[in-house]
GROMACS .gro file of C-alpha atoms in nm:
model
  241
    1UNK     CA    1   2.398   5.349   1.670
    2UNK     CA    2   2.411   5.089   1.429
    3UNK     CA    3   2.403   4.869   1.720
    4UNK     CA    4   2.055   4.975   1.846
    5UNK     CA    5   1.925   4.964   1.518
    6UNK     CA    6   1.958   4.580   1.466
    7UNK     CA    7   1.949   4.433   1.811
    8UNK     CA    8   1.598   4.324   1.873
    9UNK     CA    9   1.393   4.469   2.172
   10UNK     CA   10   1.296   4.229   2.451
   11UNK     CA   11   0.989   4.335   2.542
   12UNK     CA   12   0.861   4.342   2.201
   13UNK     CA   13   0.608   4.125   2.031
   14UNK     CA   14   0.702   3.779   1.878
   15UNK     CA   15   0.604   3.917   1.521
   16UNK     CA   16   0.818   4.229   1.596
   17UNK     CA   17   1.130   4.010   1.683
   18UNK     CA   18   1.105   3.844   1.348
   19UNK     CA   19   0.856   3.544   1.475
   20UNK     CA   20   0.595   3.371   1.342
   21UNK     CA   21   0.299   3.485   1.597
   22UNK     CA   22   0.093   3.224   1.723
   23UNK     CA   23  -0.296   3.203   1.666
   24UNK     CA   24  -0.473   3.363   1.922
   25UNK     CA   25  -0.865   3.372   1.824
   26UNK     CA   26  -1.088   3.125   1.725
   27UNK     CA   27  -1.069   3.265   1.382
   28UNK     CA   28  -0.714   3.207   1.348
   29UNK     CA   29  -0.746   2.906   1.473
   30UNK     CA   30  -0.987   2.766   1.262
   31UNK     CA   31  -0.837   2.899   0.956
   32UNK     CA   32  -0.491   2.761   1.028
   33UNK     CA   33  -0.656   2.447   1.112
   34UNK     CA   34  -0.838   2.439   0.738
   35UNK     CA   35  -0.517   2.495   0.553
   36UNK     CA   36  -0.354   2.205   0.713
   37UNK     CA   37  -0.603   1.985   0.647
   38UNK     CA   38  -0.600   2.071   0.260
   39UNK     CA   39  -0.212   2.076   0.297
   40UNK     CA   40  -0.257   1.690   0.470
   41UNK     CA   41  -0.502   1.630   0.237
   42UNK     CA   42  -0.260   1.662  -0.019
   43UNK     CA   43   0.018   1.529   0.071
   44UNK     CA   44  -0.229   1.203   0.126
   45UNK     CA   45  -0.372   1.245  -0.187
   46UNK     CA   46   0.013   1.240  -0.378
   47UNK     CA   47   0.111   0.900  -0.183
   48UNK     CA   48  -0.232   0.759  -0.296
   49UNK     CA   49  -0.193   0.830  -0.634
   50UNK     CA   50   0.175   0.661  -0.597
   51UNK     CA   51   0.009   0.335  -0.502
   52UNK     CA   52  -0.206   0.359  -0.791
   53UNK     CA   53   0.069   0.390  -0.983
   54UNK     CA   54   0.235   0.066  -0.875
   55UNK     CA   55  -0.100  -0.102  -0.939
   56UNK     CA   56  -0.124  -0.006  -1.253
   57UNK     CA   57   0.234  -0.182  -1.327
   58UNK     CA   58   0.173  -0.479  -1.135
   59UNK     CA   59  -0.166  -0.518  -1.342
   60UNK     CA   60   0.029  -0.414  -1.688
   61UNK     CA   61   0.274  -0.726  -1.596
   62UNK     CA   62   0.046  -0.949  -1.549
   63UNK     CA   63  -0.102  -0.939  -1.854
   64UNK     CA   64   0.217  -0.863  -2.050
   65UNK     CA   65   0.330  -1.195  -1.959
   66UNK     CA   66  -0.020  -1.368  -1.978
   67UNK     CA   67   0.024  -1.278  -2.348
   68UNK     CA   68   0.354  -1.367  -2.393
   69UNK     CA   69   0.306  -1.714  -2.202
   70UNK     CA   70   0.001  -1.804  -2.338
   71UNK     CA   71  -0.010  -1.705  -2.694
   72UNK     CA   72   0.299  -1.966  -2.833
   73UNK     CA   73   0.351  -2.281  -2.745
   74UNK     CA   74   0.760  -2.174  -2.767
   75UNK     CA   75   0.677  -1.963  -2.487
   76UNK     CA   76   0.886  -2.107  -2.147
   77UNK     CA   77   0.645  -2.177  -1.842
   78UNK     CA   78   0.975  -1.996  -1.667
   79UNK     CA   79   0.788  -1.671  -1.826
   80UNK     CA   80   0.515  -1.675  -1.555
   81UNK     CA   81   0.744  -1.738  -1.218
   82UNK     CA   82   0.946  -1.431  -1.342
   83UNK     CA   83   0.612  -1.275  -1.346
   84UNK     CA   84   0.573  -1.383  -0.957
   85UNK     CA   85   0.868  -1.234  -0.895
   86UNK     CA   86   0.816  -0.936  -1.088
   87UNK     CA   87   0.476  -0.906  -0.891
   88UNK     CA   88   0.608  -0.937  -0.538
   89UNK     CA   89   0.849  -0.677  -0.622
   90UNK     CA   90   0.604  -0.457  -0.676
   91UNK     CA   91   0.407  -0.575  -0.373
   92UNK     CA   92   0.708  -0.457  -0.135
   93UNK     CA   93   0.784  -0.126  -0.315
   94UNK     CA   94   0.413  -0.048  -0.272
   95UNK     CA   95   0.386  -0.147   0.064
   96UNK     CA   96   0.639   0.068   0.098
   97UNK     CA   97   0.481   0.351  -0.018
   98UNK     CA   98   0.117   0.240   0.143
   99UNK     CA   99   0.315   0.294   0.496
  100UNK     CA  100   0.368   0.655   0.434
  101UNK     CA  101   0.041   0.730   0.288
  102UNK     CA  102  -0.099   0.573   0.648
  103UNK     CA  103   0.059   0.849   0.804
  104UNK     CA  104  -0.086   1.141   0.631
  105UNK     CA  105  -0.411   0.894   0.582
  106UNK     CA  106  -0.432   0.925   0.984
  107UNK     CA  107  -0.393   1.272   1.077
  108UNK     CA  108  -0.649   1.343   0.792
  109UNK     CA  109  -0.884   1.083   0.952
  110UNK     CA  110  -0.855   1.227   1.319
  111UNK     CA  111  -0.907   1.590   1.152
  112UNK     CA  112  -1.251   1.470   0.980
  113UNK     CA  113  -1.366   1.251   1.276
  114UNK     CA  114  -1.293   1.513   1.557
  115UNK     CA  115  -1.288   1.822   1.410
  116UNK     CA  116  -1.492   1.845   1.080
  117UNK     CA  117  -1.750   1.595   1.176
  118UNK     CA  118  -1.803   1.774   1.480
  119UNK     CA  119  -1.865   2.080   1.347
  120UNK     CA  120  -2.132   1.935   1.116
  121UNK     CA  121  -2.291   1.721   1.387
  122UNK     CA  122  -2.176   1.758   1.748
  123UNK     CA  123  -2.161   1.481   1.968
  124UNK     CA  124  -2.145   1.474   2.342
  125UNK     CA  125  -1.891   1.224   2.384
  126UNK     CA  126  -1.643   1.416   2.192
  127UNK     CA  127  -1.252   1.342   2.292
  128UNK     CA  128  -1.062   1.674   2.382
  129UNK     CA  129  -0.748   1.532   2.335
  130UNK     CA  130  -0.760   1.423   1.967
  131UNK     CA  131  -0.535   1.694   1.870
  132UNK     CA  132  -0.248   1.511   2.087
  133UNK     CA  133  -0.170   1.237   1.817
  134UNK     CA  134  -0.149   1.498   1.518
  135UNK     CA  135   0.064   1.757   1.704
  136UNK     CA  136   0.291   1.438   1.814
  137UNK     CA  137   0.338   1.313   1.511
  138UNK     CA  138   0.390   1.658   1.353
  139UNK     CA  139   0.697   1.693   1.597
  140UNK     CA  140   0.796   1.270   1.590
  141UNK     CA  141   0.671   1.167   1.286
  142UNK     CA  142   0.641   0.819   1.298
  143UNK     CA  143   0.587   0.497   1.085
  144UNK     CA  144   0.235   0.340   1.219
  145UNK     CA  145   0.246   0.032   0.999
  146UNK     CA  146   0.505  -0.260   0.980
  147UNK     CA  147   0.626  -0.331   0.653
  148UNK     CA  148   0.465  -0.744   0.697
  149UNK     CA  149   0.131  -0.518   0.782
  150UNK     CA  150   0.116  -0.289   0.461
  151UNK     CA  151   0.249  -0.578   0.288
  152UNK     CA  152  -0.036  -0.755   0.403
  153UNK     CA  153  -0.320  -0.496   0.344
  154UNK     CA  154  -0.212  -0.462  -0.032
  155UNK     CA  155  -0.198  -0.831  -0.021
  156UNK     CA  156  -0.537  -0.892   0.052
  157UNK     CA  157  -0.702  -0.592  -0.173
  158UNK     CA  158  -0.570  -0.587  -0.492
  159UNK     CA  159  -0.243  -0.880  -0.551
  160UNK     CA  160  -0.356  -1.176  -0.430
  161UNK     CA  161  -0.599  -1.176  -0.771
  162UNK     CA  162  -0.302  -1.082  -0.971
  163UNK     CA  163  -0.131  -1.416  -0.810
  164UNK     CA  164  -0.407  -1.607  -0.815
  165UNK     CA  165  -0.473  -1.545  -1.205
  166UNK     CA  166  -0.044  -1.571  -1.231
  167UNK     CA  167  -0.108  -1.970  -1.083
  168UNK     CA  168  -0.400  -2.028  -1.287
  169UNK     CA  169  -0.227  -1.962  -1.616
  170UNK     CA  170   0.114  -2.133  -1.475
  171UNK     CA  171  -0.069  -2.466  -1.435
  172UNK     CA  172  -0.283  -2.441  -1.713
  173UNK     CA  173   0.104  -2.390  -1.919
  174UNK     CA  174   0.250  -2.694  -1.757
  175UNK     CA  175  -0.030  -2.934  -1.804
  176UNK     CA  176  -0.190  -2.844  -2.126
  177UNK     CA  177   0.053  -3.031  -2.429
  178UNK     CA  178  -0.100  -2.776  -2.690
  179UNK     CA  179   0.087  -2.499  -2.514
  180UNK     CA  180   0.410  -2.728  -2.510
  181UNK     CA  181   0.639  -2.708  -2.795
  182UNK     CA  182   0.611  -3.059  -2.837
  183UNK     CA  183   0.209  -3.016  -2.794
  184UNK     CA  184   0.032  -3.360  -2.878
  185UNK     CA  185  -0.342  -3.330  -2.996
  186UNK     CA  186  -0.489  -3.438  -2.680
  187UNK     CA  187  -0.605  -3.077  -2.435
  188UNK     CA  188  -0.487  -3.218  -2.070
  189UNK     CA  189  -0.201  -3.403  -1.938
  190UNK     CA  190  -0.307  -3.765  -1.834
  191UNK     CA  191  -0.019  -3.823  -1.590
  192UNK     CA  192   0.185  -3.660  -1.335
  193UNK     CA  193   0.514  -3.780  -1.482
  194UNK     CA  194   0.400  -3.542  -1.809
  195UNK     CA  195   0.308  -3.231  -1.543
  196UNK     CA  196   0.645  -3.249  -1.302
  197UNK     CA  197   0.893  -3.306  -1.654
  198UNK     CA  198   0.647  -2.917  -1.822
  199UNK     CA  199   0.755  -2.805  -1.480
  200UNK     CA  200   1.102  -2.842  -1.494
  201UNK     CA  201   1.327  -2.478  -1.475
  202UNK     CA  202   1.690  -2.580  -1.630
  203UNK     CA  203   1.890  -2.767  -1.353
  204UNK     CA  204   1.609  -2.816  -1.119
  205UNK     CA  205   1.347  -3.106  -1.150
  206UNK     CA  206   0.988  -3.009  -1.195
  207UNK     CA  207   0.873  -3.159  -0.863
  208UNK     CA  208   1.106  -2.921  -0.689
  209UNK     CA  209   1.000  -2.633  -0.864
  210UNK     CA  210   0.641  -2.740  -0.780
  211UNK     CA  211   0.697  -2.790  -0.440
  212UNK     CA  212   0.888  -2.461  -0.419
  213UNK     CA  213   0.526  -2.265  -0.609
  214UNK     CA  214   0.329  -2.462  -0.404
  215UNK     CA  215   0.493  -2.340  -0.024
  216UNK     CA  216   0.472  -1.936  -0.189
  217UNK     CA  217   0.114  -1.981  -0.264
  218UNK     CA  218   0.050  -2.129   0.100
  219UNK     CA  219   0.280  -1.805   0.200
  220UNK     CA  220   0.052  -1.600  -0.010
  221UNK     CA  221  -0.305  -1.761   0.098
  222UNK     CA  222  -0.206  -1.712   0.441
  223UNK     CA  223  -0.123  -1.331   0.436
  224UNK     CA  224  -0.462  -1.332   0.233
  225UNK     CA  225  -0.652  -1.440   0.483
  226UNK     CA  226  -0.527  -1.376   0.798
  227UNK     CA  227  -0.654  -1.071   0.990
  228UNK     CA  228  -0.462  -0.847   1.270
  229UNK     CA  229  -0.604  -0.640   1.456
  230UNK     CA  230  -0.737  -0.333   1.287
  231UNK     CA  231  -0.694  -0.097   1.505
  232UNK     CA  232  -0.743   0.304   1.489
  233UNK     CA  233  -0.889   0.416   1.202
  234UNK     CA  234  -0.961   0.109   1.090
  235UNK     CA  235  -1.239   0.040   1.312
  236UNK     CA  236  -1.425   0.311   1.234
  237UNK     CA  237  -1.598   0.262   0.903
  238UNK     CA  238  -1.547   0.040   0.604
  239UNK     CA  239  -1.423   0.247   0.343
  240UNK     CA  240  -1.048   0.203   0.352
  241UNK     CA  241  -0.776   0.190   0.122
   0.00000   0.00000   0.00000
């Protein structure tokens, strides 16, 4: 008896067997398909605010150490190339982050571009299979970016300023002898001997350490400005993150 009480019946319904039931009107459909979207929307919306957040330190350090470097003459120019460091840390961990915010960023975008924008103002040439990417990423999901291509993308948007202002102050530090401790009266260095010997980091000579900052900022100008290709959402529009 007790048998026949807990063994499910066959030919019953998939919400009688214990199932989730599938939707099967356009109702249903649609109002699954709006609760995803504000449950994409805010997953986005939490891995956006993340990158903020590692903005927000990268731009605190910067002009922590702008202060620090800049205010004393006792001050070691060795305070600003930590600051590079410090900076392209937070470059990685964020383009870390920016690759996982892509992937809720693109099922959001194919949601508002097919779906939602649709709806508002139908199109003839609409794609019927631009559910097919969402529905195989929900099952696969997938990491769309490289980390060299997120790095890149937060590169050119917000930290290339924070290492161009890092450079600015770091040769305005080595080549300025009233920020030196032995600061003479005069405001610019006259020679190159007086630059490479400001430039010196303990053991290593200043021209090495110059030539060293000089080959990361030729790293860093290129990933400015060089462009991939752009592809999915990225060619529809201009307003990206």
């Amino acid at each position: 008896m007790d048998n026949e009480l807990t063994t499910p019946n066959p030919t019953s319904s998939p919400a009688e067997r214990g199932r989730p039931s599938l939707p099967s009107t356009s109702a249903e459909v649609t109002n699954t398909l709006n609760h995803y979207y504000r449950g994409e929307l805010g997953r986005m919306t939490s891995w956006r605010d993340r990158i903020d957040r590692t903005s927000n330190w990268a731009i605190t350090v910067v002009a922590a150490l702008l202060s620090v470097s800049l205010s004393t003459p006792t001050s070691h120019h060795g305070v600003l190339l930590f600051g590079m460091m410090l900076i392209t840390l937070l470059l990685l961990i964020e383009a870390r982050r920016y690759r996982f915010f892509d992937v809720y960023r693109s099922r959001v975008r194919q949601l508002e571009r097919h779906y939602f924008a649709q709806i508002l103002a139908p199109q003839a040439e609409l794609n019927s299979d631009w559910a097919l990417p969402i529905a195989a990423s929900l099952r696969s999901p997938r990491l769309l970016l490289s980390y060299a291509e997120a790095a890149q993308r937060r590169l050119r948007r917000n930290y290339c300023w924070m290492y161009a202002i890092l450079l600015l102050a770091w040769i305005l530090k080595i080549s300025t002898p009233r920020l030196q401790t032995n600061g003479a009266t005069q405001e610019m260095a006259h020679s190159w001997s007086y630059i490479t010997d400001n430039a010196a980091l303990g053991p290593i000579p200043g021209g090495v350490v110059i030539i060293l900052v000089t080959a990361f900022y030729a790293f860093v100008l290129y990933g400015t400005l060089h462009r991939g290709s752009d592809d999915g959402d990225f060619i529809h529009g201009e307003a990206h993150v």
